[in-house]
Coordinates of C-alpha atoms and ligand atoms in Angstrom, one line a residue:
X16 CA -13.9 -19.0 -8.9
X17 CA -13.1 -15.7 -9.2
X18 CA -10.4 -13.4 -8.6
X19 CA -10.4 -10.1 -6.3
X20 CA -8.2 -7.5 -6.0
X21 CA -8.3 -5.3 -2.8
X22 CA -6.5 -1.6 -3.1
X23 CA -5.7 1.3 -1.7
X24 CA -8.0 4.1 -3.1
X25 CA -5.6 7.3 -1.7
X26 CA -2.2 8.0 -0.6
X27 CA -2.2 4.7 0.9
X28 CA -2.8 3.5 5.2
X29 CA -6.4 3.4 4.5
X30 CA -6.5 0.2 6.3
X31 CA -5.7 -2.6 3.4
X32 CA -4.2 -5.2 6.2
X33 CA -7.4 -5.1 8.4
X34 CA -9.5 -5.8 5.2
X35 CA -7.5 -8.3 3.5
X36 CA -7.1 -9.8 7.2
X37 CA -11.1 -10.2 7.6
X38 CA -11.5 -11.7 4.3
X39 CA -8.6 -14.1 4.8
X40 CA -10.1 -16.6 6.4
X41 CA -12.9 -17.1 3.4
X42 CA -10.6 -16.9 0.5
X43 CA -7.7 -19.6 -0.4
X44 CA -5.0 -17.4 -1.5
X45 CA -4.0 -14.1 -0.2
X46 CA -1.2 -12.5 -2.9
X47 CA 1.0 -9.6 -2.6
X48 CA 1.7 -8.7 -6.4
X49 CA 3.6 -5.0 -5.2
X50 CA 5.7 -3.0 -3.0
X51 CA 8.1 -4.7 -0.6
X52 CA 8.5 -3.7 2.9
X53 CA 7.8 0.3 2.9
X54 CA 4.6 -0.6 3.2
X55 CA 3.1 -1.4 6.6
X56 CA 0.1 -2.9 7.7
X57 CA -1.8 -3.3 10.9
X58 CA -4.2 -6.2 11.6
X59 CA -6.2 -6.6 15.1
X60 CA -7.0 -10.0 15.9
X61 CA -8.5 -10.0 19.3
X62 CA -6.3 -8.4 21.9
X63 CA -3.3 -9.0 19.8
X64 CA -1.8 -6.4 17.3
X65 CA 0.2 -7.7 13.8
X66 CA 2.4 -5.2 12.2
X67 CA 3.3 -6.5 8.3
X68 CA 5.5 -5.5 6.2
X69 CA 5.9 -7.9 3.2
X70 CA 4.0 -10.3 4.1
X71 CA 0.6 -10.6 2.8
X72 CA -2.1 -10.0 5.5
X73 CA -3.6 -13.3 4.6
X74 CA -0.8 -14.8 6.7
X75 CA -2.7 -14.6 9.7
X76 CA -5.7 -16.7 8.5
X77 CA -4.6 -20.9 9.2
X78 CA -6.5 -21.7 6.3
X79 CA -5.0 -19.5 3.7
X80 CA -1.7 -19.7 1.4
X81 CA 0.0 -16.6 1.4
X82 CA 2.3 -15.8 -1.8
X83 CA 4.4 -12.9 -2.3
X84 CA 4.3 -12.2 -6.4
X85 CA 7.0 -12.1 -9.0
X86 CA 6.2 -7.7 -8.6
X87 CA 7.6 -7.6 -5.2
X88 CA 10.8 -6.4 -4.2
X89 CA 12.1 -8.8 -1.6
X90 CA 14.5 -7.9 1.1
X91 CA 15.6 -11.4 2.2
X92 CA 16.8 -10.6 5.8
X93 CA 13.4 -8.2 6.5
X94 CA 11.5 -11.4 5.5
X95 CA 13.3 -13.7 7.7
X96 CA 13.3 -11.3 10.6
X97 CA 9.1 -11.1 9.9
X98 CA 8.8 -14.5 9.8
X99 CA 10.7 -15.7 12.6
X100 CA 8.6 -12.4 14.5
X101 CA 5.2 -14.2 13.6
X102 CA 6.7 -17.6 14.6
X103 CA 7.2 -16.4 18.3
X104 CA 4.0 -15.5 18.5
X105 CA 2.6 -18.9 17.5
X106 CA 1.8 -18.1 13.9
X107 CA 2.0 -20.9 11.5
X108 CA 4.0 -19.5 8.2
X109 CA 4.8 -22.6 6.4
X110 CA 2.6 -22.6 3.8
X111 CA 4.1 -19.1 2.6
X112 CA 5.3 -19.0 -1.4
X113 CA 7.7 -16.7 -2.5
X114 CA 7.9 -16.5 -6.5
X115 CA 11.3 -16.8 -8.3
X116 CA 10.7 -13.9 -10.1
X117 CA 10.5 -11.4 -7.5
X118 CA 13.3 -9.1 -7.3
X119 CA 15.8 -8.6 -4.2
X120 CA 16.5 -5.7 -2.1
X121 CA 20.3 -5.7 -1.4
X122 CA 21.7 -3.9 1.1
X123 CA 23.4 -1.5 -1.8
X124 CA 19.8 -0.7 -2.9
X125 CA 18.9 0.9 0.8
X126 CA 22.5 3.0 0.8
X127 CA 21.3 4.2 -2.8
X128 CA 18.0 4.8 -1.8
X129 CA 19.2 6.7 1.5
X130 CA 21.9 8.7 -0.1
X131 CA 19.7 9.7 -3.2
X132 CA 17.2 11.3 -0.4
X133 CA 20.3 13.0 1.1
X134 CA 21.8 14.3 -2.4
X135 CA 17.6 15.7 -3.1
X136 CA 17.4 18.1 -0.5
X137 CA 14.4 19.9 -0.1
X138 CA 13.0 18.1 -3.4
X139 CA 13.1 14.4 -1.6
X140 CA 10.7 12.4 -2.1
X141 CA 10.1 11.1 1.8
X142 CA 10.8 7.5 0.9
X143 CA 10.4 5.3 3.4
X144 CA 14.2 4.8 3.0
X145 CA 13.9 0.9 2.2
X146 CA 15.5 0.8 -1.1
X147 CA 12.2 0.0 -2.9
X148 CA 13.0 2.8 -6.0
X149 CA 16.5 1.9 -7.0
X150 CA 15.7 -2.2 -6.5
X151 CA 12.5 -1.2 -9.5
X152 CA 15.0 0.7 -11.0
X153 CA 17.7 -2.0 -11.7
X154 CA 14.6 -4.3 -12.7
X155 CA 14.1 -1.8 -15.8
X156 CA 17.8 -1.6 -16.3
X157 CA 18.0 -4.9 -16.6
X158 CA 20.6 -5.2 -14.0
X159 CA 18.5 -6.5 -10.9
X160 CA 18.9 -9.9 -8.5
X161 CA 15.9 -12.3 -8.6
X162 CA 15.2 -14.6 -5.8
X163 CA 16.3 -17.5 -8.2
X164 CA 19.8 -15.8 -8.6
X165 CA 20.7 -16.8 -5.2
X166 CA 20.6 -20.6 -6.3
X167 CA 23.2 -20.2 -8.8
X168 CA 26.2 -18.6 -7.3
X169 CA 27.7 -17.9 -10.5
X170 CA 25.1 -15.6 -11.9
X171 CA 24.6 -14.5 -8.8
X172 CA 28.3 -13.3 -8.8
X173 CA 27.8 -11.8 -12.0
X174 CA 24.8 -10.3 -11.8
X175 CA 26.0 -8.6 -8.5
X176 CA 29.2 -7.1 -10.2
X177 CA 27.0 -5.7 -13.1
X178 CA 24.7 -3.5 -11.1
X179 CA 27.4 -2.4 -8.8
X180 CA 29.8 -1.5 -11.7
X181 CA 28.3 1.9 -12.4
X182 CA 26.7 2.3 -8.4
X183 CA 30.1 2.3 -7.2
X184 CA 31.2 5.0 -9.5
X185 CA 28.1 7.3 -8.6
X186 CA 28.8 6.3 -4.6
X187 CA 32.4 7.0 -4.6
X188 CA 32.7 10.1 -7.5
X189 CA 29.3 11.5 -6.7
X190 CA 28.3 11.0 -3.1
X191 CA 31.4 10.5 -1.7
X192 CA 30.7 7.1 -0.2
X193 CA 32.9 4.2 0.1
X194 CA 32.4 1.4 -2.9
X195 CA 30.9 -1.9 -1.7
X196 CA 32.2 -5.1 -2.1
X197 CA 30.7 -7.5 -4.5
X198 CA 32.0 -10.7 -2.6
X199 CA 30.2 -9.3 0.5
X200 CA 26.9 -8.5 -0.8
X201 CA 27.1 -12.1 -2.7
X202 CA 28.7 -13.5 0.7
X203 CA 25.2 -12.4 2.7
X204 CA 22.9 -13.1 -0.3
X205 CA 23.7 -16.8 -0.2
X206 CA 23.8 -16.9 3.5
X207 CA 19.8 -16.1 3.0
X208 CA 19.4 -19.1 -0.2
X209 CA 18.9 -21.9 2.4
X210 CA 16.5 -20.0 4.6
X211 CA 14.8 -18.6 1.9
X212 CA 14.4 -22.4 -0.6
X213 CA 11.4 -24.2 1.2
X214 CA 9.2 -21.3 0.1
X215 CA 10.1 -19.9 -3.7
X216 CA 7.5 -21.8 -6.2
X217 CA 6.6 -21.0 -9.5
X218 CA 3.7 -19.2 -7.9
X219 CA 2.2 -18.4 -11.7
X220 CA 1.5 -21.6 -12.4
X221 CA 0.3 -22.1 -8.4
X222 CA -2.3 -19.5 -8.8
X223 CA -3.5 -20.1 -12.3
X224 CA -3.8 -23.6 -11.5
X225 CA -5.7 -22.7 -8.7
X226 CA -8.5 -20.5 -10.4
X227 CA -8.9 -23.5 -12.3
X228 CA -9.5 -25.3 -9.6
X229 CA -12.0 -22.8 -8.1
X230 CA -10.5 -21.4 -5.4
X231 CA -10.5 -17.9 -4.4
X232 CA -6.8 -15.7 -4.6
X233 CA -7.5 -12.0 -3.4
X234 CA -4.8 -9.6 -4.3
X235 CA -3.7 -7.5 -1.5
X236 CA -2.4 -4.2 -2.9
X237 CA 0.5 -2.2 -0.6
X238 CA 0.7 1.5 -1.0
X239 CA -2.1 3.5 -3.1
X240 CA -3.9 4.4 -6.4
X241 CA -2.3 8.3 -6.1
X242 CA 1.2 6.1 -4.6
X243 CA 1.1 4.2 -8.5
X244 CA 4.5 5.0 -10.4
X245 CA 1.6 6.1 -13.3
X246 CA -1.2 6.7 -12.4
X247 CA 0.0 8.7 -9.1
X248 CA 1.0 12.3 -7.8
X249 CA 4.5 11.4 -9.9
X250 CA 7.1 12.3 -8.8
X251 CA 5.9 12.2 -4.9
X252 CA 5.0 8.6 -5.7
X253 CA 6.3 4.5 -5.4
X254 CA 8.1 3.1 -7.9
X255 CA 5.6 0.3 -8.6
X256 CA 1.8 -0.2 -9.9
X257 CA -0.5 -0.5 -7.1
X258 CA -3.7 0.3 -9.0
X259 CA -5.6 -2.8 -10.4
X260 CA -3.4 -3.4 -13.4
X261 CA -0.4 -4.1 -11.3
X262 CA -1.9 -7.4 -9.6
X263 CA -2.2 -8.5 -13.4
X264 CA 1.8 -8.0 -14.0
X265 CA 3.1 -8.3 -10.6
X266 CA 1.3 -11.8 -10.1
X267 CA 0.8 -13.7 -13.7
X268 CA -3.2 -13.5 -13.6
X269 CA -4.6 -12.3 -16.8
X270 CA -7.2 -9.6 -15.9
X271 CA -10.3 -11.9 -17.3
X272 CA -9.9 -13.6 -13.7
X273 CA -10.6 -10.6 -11.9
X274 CA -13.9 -10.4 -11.2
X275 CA -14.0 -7.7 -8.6
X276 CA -11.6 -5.2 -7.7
X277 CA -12.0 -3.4 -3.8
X278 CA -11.0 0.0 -3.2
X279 CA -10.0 1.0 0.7
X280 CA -11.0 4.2 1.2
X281 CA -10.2 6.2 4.5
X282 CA -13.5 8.4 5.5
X283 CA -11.0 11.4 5.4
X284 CA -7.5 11.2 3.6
X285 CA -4.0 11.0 5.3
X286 CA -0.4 11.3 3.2
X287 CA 3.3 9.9 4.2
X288 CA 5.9 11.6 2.5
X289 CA 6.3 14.3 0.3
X290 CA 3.9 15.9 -2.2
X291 CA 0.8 17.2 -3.5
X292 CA -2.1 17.1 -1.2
X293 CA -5.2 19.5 -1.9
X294 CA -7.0 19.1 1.6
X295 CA -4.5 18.6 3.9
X296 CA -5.3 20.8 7.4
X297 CA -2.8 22.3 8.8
X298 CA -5.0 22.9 12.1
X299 CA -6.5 21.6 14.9
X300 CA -9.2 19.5 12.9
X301 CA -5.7 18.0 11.3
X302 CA -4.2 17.2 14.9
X303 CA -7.3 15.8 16.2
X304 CA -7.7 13.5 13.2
X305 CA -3.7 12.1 13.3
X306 CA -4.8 11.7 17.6
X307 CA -8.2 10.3 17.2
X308 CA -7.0 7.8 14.3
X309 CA -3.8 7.4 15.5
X310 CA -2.3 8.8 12.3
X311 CA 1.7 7.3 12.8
X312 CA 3.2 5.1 10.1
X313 CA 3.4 1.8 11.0
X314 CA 7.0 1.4 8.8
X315 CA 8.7 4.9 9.5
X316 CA 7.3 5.7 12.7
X317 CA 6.5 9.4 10.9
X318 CA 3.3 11.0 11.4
X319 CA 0.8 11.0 8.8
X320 CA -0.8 14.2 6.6
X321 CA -4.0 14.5 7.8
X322 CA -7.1 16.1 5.5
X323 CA -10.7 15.7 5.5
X324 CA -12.3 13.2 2.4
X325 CA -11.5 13.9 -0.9
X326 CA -14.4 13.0 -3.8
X327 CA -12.0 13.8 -6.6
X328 CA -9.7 11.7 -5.6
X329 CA -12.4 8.7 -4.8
X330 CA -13.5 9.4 -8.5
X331 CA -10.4 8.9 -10.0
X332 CA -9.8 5.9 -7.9
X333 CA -12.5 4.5 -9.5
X334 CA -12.2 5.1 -12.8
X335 CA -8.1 3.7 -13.1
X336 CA -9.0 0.7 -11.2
X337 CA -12.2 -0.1 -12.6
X338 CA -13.2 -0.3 -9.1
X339 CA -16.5 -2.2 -8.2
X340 CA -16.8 -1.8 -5.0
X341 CA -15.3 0.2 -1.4
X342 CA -15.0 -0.3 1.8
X343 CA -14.9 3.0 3.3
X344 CA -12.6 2.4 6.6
X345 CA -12.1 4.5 10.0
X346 CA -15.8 6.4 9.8
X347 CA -15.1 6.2 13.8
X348 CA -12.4 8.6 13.8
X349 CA -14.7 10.7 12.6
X350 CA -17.4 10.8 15.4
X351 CA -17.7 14.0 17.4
X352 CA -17.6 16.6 14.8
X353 CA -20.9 18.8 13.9
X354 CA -19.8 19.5 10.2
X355 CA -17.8 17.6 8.4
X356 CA -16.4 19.0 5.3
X357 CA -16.2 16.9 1.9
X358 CA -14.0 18.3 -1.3
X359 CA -16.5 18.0 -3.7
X360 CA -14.5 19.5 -6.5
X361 CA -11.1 21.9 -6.8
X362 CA -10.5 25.2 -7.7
X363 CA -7.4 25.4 -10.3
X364 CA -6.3 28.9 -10.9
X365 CA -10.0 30.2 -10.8
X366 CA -11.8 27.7 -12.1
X367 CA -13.7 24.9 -10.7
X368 CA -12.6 21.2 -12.0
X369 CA -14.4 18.1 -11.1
X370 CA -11.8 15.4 -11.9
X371 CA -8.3 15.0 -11.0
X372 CA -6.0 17.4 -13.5
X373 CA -3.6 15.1 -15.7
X374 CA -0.9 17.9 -15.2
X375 CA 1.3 18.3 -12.2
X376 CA 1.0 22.3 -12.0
X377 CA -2.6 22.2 -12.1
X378 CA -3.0 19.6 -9.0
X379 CA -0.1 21.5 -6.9
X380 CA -2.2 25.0 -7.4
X381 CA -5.5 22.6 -6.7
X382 CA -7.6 24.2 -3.9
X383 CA -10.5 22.5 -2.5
X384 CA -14.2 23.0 -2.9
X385 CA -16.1 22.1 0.2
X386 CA -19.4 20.9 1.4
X387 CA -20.0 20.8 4.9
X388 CA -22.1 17.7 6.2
X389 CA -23.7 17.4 9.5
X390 CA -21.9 15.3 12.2
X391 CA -22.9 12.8 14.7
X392 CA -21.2 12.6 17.8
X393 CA -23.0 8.9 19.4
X394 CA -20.4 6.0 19.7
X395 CA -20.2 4.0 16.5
X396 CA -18.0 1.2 17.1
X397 CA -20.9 -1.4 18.1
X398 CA -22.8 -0.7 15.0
X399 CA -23.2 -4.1 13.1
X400 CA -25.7 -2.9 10.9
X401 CA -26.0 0.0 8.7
X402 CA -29.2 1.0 10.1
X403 CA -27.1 1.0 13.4
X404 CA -25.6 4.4 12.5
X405 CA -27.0 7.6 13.7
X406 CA -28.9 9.1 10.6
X407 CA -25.8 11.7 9.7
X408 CA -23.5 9.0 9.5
X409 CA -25.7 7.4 7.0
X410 CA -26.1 10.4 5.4
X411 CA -21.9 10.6 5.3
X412 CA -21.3 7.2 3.6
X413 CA -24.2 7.7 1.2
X414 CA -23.1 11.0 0.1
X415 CA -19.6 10.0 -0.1
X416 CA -20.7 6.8 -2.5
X417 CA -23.3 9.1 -4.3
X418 CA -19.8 11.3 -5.3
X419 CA -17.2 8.7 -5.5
X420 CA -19.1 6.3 -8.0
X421 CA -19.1 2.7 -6.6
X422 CA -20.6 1.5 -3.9
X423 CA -19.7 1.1 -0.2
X424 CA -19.8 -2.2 0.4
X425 CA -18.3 -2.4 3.8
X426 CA -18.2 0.3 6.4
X427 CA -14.8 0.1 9.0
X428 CA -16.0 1.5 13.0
X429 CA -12.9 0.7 14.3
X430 CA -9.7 -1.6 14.4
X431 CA -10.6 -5.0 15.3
X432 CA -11.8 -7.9 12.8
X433 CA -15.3 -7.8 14.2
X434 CA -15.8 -3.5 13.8
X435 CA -17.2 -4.0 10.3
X436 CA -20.3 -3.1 8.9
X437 CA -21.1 -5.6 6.0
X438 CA -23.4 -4.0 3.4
X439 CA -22.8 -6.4 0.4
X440 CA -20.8 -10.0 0.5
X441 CA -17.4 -9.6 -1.5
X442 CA -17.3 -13.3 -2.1
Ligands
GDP529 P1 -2.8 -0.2 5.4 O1 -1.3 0.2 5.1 O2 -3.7 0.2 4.3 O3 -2.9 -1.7 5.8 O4 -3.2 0.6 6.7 P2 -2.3 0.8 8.0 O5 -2.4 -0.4 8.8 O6 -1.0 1.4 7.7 O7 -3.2 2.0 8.7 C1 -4.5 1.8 9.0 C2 -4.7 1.9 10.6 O8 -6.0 2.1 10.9 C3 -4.3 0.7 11.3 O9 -3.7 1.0 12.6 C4 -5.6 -0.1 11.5 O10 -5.5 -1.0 12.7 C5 -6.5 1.0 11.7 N1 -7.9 0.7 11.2 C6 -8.3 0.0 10.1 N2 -9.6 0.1 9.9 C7 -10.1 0.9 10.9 C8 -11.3 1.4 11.3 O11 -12.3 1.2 10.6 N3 -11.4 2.2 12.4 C9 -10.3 2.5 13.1 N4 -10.5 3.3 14.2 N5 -9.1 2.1 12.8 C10 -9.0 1.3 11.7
IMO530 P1 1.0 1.0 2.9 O1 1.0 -0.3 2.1 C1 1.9 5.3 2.9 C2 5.2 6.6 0.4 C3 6.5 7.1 1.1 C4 7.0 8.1 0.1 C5 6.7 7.4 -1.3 C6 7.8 6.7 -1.9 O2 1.2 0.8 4.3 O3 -0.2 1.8 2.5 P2 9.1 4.4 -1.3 O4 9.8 4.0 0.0 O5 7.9 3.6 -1.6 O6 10.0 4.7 -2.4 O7 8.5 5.9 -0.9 O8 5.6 6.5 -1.0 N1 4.8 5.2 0.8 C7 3.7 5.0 1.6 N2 2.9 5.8 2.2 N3 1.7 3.9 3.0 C8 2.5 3.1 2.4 O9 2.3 1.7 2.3 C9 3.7 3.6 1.7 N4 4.7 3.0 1.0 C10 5.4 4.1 0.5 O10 6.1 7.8 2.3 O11 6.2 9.3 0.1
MG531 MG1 0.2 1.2 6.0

């Protein structure tokens, strides 16, 4: 059975959680391969609402195994704390697989991320302030703590003093901040090694062995194709691959599994952080977009960018991740409007460009083209059909499939499991 990948196709909040979540209980695996906890997803089951962080949405589904990939960054006690969280409210997380390979989020990764942001000034990134850059980082250096380190104290020890040989010189000669203490980051590392054992697996060979057998593993992507370390608005990006490739590396699935990769696409575009962003309003039609969608970060708490829908952006989406289908989420929010304008295409220093410039300079001096399409302004959250939408609404999703080059596949009306219009199966 096949492999799917499910994405974010923008800046990333474009509702990956409540999509992984409804396929979750029709799939066998549910695998973050990504990210670590700045990203944050919100599923709606019923009346109740789930907040994740690391945890793959799939968790909420009793059938499915959740496994968080060798590309996560893991912060142990953020895990625990989510775990525990879920456990209070009745949710069964035993079957949830950690691989060995992911790397670990110490508490010295969150000072450097923190004080980094600080030292930036005006040219900070807007991190979510988790410590996911510097953990990547020391995975490239060479000089980062796997969740296997924590059963061999030794290395562990060793491993610890490494990375913060040179940190501790930058914190205390360049930032001004005291030096931390290897015995005490070791000290609460091992403190987590118990907690943490009944769940690390060699989750390569789980989910090869598992395609074998014909089951289904969806890849649940955090952050967003224009969020990717390469493929993204660098530097106002994450420090790992979110676009398609990345649930390749970040999980130990060669890409001939993958048989169909999802893009989430938001029915206008939102941004956390710093950055490029070509049709962000800075108006009323802005506010009533972060109101009407409730545009707040689930992790930070900050309020969201708010633009209308982007095409060029779609495109590209498309074309890096080889995308084969989207499900275009939140079309609700944007009942009530008479015209709804689409960015067809930018204007770059006088000239009109229909796909996303490879050079920063050209994207930051980006302006955007519009077309204006009619509203509707009937309820649309009881649509369960296509055909249940009022005729401009069709009109909005076709025309925004028409210029973003795969097909919609599922149409989002609102938060809950059930406000989805299903166009084509995924599975
Ligand atoms: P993620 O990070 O991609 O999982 O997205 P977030 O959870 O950060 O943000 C998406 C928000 O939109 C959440 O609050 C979801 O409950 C909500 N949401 C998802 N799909 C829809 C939809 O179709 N309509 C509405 N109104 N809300 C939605
Ligand atoms: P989900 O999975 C939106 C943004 C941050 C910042 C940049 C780098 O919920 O879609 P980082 O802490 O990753 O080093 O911050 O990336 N960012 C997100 N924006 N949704 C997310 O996750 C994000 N995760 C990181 O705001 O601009
Ligand atoms: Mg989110």
């Amino acid at each position: 059975m096949p492999a799917l990948v499910l994405l974010g196709a923008q800046w990333g909040d474009e509702g990956k959680g409540k999509a992984t979540d409804l396929l979750g209980g029709s799939v066998d695996y549910v695998v973050r391969y990504q990210g670590g906890n700045n990203a944050g997803h919100t599923v709606v089951v019923g009346d109740q609402k789930y907040a994740l962080h690391l945890l793959p949405s799939g968790i909420l589904s009793p059938t499915c195994v959740p496994v968080i990939g060798n590309g996560v960054v893991v912060d142990p006690s953020v895990l625990l704390s989510e775990l525990s969280g879920l456990n209070e409210r009745g949710v069964d997380t035993s079957k949830l697989m950690i691989s060995g390979n992911a790397h670990i989020i110490t508490p010295y990764h969150v000072t450097v991320d923190k004080v980094t942001e600080r030292f930036l000034g005006k040219r900070k990134i807007g991190t979510t302030g988790r410590g996911i850059g510097p953990t990547y980082a020391d995975k490239i250096n060479r000089v980062g703590i796997r969740v296997q380190d924590l059963y061999d104290e030794s290395i562990l020890t060793q491993k610890v003093e490494a990375a913060l040989d040179v940190k501790n010189q930058v914190l205390t000669k360049l930032y001004n901040r005291r030096a931390i203490a290897v015995d005490q980051v070791v000290e609460e590392l091992l403190g987590y090694a118990e907690k943490l054992a009944p769940y690390v697996a060699d989750t390569v060979l789980v989910l090869n062995q598992a395609l074998e057998d014909d089951k289904v593993v969806l890849f649940e992507g955090g952050q967003g194709t224009l969020l990717d370390i390469d493929h993204g608005t660098y530097p106002f990006v994450t420090s790992s691959n979110p676009t398609a490739g990345g649930a390749c590396t970040g999980s130990g699935v060669g890409p001939t599994k993958i048989s169909r990769v999802i893009g989430i696409l938001k029915a206008y575009t939102t941004r956390v952080g710093a950055g490029p962003f070509p049709t962000e309003l800075f108006d009323a039609d802005g506010d009533a977009l972060r109101r009407i969608g409730g545009e707040r970060g689930v992790t930070t708490g900050r309020d969201r960018r708010c633009g209308w829908f982007d095409a060029v952006i779609a495109r590209y989406a498309t074309r890096v991740n080889g995308l084969t289908d989207f499900f275009l989420t939140k079309l609700d929010v944007l009942t009530g409007w008479e015209q709804i304008p689409v960015c067809v295409a930018y204007e770059i220093d006088g000239k009109r460009v229909e796909e996303l410039p490879y050079s920063q300079t050209d994207f930051h001096h980006a302006k955007p083209v519009y077309e204006t399409l009619p509203g509707w302004s009937e309820d649309i959250t009881k649509a369960k059909s296509f055909s249940d939408l009022p005729k401009n609404a069709q009109n909005y999703v076709r025309a925004l499939e028409e210029m973003s080059g795969a097909p919609i596949s599922a149409i989002g009306v609102g938060p809950g499991r059930d406000e989805t219009i299903e166009i084509n199966s995924f599975l």
